Short mmCIF file of C-alpha atoms and ligand atoms in Angstrom, two decimals:
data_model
loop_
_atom_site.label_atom_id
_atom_site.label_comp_id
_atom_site.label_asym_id
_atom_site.label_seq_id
_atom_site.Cartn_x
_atom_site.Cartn_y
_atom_site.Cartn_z
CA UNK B 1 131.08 186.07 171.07
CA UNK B 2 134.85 186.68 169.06
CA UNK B 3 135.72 187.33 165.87
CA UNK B 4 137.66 184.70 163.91
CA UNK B 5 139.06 184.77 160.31
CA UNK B 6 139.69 181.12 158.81
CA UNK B 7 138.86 179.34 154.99
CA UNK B 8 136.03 177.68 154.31
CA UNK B 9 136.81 173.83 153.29
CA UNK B 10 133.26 172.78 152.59
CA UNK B 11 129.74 174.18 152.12
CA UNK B 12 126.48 171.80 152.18
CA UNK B 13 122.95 171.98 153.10
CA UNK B 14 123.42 176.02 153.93
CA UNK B 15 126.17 175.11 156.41
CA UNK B 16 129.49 176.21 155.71
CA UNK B 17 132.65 174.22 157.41
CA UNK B 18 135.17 176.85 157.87
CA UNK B 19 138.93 176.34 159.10
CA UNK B 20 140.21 178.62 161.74
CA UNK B 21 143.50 180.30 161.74
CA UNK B 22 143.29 179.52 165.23
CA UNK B 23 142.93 175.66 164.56
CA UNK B 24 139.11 175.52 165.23
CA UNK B 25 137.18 173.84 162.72
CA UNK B 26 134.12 176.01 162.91
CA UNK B 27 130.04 175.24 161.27
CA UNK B 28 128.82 178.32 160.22
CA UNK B 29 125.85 179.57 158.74
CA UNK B 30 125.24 183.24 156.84
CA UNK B 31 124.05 186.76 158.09
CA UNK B 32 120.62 187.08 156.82
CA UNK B 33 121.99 190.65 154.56
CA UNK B 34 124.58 188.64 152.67
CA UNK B 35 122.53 185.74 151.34
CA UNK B 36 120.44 188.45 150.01
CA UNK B 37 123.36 190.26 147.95
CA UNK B 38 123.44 186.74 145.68
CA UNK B 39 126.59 186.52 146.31
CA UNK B 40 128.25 182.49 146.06
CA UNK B 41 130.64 181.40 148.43
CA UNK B 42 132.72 179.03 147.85
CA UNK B 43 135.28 176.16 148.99
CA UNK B 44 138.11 178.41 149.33
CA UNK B 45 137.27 181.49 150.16
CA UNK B 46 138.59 183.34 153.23
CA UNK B 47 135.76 184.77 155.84
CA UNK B 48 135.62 186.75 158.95
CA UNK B 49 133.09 185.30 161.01
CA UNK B 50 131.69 185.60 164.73
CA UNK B 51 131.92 182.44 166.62
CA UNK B 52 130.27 181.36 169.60
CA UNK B 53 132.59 177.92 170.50
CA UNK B 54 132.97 176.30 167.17
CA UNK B 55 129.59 177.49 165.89
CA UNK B 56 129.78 180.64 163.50
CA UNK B 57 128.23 183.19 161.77
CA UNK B 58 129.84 184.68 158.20
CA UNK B 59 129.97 188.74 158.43
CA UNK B 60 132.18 188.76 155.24
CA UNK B 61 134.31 187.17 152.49
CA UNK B 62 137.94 188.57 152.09
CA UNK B 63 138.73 189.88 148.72
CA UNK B 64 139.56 186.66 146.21
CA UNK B 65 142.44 186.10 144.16
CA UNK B 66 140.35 183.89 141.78
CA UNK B 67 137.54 181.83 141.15
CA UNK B 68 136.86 178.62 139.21
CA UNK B 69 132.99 178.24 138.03
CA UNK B 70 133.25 174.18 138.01
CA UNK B 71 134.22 173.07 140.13
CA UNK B 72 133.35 176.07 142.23
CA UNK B 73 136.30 177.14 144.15
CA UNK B 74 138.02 179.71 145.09
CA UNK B 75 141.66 181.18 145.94
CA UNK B 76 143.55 178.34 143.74
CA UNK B 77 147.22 178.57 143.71
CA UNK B 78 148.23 176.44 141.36
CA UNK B 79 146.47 174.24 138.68
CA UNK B 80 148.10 170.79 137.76
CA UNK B 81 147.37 169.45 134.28
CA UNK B 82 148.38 166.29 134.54
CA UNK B 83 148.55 164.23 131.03
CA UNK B 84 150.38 160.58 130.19
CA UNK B 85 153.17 160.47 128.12
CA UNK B 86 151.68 157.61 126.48
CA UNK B 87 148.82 155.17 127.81
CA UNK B 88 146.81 157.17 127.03
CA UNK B 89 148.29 159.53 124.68
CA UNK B 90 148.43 163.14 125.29
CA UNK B 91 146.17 165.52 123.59
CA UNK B 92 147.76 168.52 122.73
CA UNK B 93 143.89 170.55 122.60
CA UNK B 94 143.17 169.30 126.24
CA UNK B 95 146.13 170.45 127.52
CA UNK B 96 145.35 174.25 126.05
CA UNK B 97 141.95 173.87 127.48
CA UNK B 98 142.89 172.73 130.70
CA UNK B 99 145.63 175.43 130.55
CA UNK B 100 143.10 177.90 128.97
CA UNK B 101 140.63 177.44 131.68
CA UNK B 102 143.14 178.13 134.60
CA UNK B 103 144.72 181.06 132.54
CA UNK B 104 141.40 182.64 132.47
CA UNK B 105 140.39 182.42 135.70
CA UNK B 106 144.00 183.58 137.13
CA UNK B 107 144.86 180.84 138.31
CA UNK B 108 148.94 179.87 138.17
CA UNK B 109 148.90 176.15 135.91
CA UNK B 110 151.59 173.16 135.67
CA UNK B 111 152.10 170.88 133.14
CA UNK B 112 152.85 167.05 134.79
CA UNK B 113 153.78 165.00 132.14
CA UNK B 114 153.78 161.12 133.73
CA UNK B 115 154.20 158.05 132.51
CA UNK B 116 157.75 159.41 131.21
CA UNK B 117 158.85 155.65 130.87
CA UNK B 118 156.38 155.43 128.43
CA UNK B 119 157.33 159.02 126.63
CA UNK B 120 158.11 158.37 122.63
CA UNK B 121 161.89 159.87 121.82
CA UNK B 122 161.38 163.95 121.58
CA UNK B 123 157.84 164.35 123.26
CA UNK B 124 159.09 165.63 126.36
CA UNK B 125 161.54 168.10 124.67
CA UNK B 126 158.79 169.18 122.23
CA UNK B 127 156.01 169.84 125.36
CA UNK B 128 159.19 171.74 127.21
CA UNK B 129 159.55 173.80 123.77
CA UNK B 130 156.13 175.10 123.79
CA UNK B 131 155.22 175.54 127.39
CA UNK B 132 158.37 176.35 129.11
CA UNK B 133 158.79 179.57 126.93
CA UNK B 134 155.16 180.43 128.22
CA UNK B 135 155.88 180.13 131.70
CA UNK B 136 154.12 176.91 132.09
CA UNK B 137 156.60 174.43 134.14
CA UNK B 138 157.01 171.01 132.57
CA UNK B 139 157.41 168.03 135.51
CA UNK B 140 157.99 164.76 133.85
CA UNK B 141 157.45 162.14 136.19
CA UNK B 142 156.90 158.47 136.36
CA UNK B 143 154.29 158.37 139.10
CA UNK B 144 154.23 154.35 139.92
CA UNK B 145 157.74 154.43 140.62
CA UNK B 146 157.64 157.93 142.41
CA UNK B 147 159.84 159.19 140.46
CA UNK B 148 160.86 162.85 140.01
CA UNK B 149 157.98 163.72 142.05
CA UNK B 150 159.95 166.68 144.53
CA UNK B 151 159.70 169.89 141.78
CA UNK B 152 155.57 168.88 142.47
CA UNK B 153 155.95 168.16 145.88
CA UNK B 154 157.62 171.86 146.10
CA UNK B 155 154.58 173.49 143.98
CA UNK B 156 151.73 171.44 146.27
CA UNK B 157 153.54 172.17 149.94
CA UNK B 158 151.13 174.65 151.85
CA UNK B 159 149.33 175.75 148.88
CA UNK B 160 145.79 174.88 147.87
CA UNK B 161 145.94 173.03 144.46
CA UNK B 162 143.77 171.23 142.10
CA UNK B 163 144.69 168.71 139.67
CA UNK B 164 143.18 168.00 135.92
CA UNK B 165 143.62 165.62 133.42
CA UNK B 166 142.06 162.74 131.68
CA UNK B 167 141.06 159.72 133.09
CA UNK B 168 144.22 156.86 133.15
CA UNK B 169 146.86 160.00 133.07
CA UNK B 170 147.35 158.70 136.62
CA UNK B 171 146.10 161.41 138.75
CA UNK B 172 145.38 158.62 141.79
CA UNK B 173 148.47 157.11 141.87
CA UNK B 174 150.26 160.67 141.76
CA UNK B 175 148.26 161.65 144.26
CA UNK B 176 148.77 158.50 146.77
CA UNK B 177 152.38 158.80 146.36
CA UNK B 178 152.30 162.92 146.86
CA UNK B 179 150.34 162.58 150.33
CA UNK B 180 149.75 158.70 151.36
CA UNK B 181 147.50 159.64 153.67
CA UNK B 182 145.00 161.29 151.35
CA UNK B 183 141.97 159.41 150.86
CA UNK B 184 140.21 161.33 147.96
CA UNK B 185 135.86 160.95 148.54
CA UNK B 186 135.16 160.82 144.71
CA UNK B 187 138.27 160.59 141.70
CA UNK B 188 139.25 157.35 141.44
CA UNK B 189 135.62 155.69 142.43
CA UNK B 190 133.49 158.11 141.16
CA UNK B 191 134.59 157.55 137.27
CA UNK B 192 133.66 154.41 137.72
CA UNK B 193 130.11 154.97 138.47
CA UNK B 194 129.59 157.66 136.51
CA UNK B 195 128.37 161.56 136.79
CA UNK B 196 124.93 160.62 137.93
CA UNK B 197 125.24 160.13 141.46
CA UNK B 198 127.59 163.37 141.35
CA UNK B 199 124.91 165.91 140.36
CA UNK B 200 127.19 169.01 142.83
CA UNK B 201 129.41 171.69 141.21
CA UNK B 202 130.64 172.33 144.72
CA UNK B 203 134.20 171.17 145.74
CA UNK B 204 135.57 170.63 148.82
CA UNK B 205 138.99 171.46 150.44
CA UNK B 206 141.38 168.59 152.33
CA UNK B 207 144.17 168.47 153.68
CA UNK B 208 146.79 167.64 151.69
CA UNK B 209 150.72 167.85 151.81
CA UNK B 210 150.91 170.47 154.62
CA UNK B 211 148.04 172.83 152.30
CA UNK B 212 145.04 171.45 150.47
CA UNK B 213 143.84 169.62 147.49
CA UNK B 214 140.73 170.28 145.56
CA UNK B 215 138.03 167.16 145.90
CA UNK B 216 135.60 167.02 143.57
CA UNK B 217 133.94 164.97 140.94
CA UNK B 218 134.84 164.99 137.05
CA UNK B 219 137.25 167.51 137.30
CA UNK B 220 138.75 166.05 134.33
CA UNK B 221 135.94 166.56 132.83
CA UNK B 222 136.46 170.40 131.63
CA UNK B 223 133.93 172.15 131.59
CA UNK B 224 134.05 175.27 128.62
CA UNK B 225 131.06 177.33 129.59
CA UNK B 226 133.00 179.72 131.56
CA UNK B 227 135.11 180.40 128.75
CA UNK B 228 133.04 183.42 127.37
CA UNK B 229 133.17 183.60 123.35
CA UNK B 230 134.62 186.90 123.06
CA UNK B 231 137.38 185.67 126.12
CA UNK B 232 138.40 182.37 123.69
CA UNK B 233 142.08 184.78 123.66
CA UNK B 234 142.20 185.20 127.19
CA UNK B 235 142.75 181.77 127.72
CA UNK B 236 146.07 182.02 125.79
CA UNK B 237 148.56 184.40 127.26
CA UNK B 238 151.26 184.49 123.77
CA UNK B 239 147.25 185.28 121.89
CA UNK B 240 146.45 188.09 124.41
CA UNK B 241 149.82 189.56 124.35
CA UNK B 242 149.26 190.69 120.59
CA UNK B 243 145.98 192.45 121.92
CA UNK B 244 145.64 195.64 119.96
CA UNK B 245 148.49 195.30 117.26
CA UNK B 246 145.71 193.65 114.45
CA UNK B 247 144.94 195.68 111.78
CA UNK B 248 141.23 195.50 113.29
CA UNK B 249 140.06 195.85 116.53
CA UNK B 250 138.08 192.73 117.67
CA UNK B 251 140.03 191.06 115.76
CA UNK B 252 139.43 187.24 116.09
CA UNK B 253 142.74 186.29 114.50
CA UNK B 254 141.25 183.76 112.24
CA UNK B 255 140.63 185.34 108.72
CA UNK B 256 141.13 188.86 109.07
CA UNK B 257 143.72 190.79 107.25
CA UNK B 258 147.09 191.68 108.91
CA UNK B 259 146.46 189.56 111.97
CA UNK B 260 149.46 190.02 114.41
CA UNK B 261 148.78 186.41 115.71
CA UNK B 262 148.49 185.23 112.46
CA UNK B 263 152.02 186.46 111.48
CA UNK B 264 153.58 185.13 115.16
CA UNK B 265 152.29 181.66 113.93
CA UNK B 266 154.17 182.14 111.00
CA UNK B 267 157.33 183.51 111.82
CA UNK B 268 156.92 180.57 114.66
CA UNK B 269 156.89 182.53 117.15
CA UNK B 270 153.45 181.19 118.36
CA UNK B 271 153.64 177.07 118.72
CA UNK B 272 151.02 176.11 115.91
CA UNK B 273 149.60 173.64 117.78
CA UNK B 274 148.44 176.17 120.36
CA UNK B 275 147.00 178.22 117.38
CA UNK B 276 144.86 175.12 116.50
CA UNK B 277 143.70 175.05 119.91
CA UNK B 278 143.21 178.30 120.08
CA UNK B 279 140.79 178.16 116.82
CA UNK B 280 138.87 174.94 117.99
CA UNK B 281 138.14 176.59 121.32
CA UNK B 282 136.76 179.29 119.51
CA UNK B 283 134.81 177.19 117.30
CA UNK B 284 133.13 175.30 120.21
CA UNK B 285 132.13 178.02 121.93
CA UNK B 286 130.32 179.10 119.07
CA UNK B 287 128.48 176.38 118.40
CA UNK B 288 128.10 174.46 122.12
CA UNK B 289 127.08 171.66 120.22
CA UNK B 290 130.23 170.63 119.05
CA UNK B 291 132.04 170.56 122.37
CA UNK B 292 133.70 167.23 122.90
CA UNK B 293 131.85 165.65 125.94
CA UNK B 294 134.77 163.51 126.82
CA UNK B 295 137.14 166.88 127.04
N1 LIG Y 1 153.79 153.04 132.75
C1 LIG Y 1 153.30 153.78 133.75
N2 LIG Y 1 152.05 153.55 134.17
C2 LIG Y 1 151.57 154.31 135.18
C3 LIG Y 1 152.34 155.33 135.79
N3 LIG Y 1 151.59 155.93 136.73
C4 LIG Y 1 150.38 155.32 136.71
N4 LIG Y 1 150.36 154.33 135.79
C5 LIG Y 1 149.25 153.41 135.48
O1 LIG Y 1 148.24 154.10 134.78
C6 LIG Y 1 146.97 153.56 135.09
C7 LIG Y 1 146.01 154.65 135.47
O2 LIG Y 1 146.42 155.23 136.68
P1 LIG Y 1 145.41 155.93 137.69
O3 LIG Y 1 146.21 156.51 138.79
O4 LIG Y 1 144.30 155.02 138.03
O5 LIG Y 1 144.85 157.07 136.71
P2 LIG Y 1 143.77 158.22 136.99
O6 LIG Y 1 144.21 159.41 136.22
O7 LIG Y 1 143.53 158.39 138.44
O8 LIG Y 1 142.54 157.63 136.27
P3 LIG Y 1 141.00 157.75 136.65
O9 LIG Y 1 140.81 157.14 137.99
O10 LIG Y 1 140.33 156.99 135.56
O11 LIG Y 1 140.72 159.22 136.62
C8 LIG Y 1 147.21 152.52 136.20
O12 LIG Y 1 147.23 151.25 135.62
C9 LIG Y 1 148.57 152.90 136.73
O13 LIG Y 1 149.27 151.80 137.27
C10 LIG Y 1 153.68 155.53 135.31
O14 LIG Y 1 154.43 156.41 135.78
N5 LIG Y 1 154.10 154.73 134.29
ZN1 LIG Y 2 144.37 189.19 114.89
#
């Protein structure tokens, strides 16, 4: 028996499929006094286990840096929102939820804009004017071509990364010309068929570009309900940066008096677009019903 630290790529069927530090690719199952603390591990996570050849036995998970609900995964450096310049059209709200969603879990976000042979005159320059300021990078690229794909390729190297967007923003082909030897289990095929067959919240790690990519189904299929209602804010960083300078506290900076947000929207110092988004997020948290399926 040795102790071994490593990241678990996979769980299924109570197994979890944990990659060594020291190369091992171990199968591990859980100490009876941690499945009963509830506690969910996920894709992701980091664990200190006690192996006996490349069979193991969890005794803990390492502190995370973050956790995504759904997919459920863990320890995410770096979110890519990936959205078409045109074909189809970009939608400014899915880009703040996609963003929102990453921003509230911790999780560091991207903005790939492809298709940029496709990009109307000024839509590129007006994306870099809102998101840039925020800290958001802004990678154009034109994905078929494999074009202007290294600032990615930089992001991705080593890191474990996930990738967003709607379906035709041309996640597959970015994806076959980021790492040609990636051969994805769901994405491309699994939109096809539909959500049925995909019933599992649970993602799995591979390897991708020297670190790992996030495989899972729908994942461009957001999914709000981890956004709490009261949280709508925390999803926008120039929103939760007014935090405490309304009039009222708990303000929801939609029809109170002397709203701080309000007044950055006017003096255009908040993008009113992201406003918007902010204030349809809210409203569809409110009332579930309304959430878009297709977002
Ligand atoms: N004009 C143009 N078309 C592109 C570019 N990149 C991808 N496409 C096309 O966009 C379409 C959709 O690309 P996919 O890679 O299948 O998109 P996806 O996001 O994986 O879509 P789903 O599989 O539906 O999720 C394909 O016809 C691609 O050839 C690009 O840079 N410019
Ligand atoms: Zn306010």
């Amino acid at each position: 028996m040795s102790t071994a630290t490593g990241r678990i790529i996979k769980t299924y069927n109570g197994y979890y499929y944990v990659a060594g530090d020291d190369g091992v690719l171990y199968t591990c199952k859980v100490k009876g006094r941690m499945k009963q603390k509830r506690f969910i591990m996920a894709a992701g996570d980091r664990v200190e286990l006690e192996a006996q050849g490349a069979e193991g036995m969890i005794r803990q998970v390492l502190p995370r840096q973050n956790l995504l609900q759904r997919p459920l995964v863990a320890n995410l450096d770096c979110l890519m929102a990936v959205f078409a310049c045109g074909d189809p059209d970009p939608s400014f709200l899915l880009v703040d939820k996609l963003l929102a969603l990453a921003e509230a879990a911790g999780i560091p976000a991207a903005l790939v804009l492809n298709k940029r042979d496709l990009a109307p005159a000024g839509l590129i320059d007006r994306f870099r004017s809102i998101y840039e300021p925020l800290g958001y990078p802004v990678l154009p690229v034109e994905a078929r071509e494999g074009l202007g794909l290294e600032p990615i390729l930089e992001r991705v190297k080593g890191h474990t990364v996930a990738f967003g967007g709607p379906s035709g923003a041309g996640k597959s082909t970015l994806l076959n010309h980021l790492d040609p030897s990636l051969t994805l289990k769901t994405g491309h095929v699994s939109s096809k068929i539909g959500r049925g067959r995909h019933t599992t919240r649970f993602a799995e790690l591979l390897p991708f570009a020297g670190g790992y990519i996030v495989d899972t189904p729908g994942f461009g299929n957001i999914d709000l309900s981890e956004l709490q209602m009261d949280q709508a804010a925390d999803g926008f960083r120039e929103i939760r940066k007014q935090e405490g300078l309304c009039r009222f506290t708990g303000c929801t900076h939609t029809h109170e008096p002397d709203c701080e947000v309000k007044a950055a929207v006017e003096r255009g110092e908040i993008a009113p677009s992201r406003y918007a988004s902010y204030c349809t997020i809210r409203q569809e948290l409110a009332d579930p019903k309304k959430r878009g399926k297709k977002s």
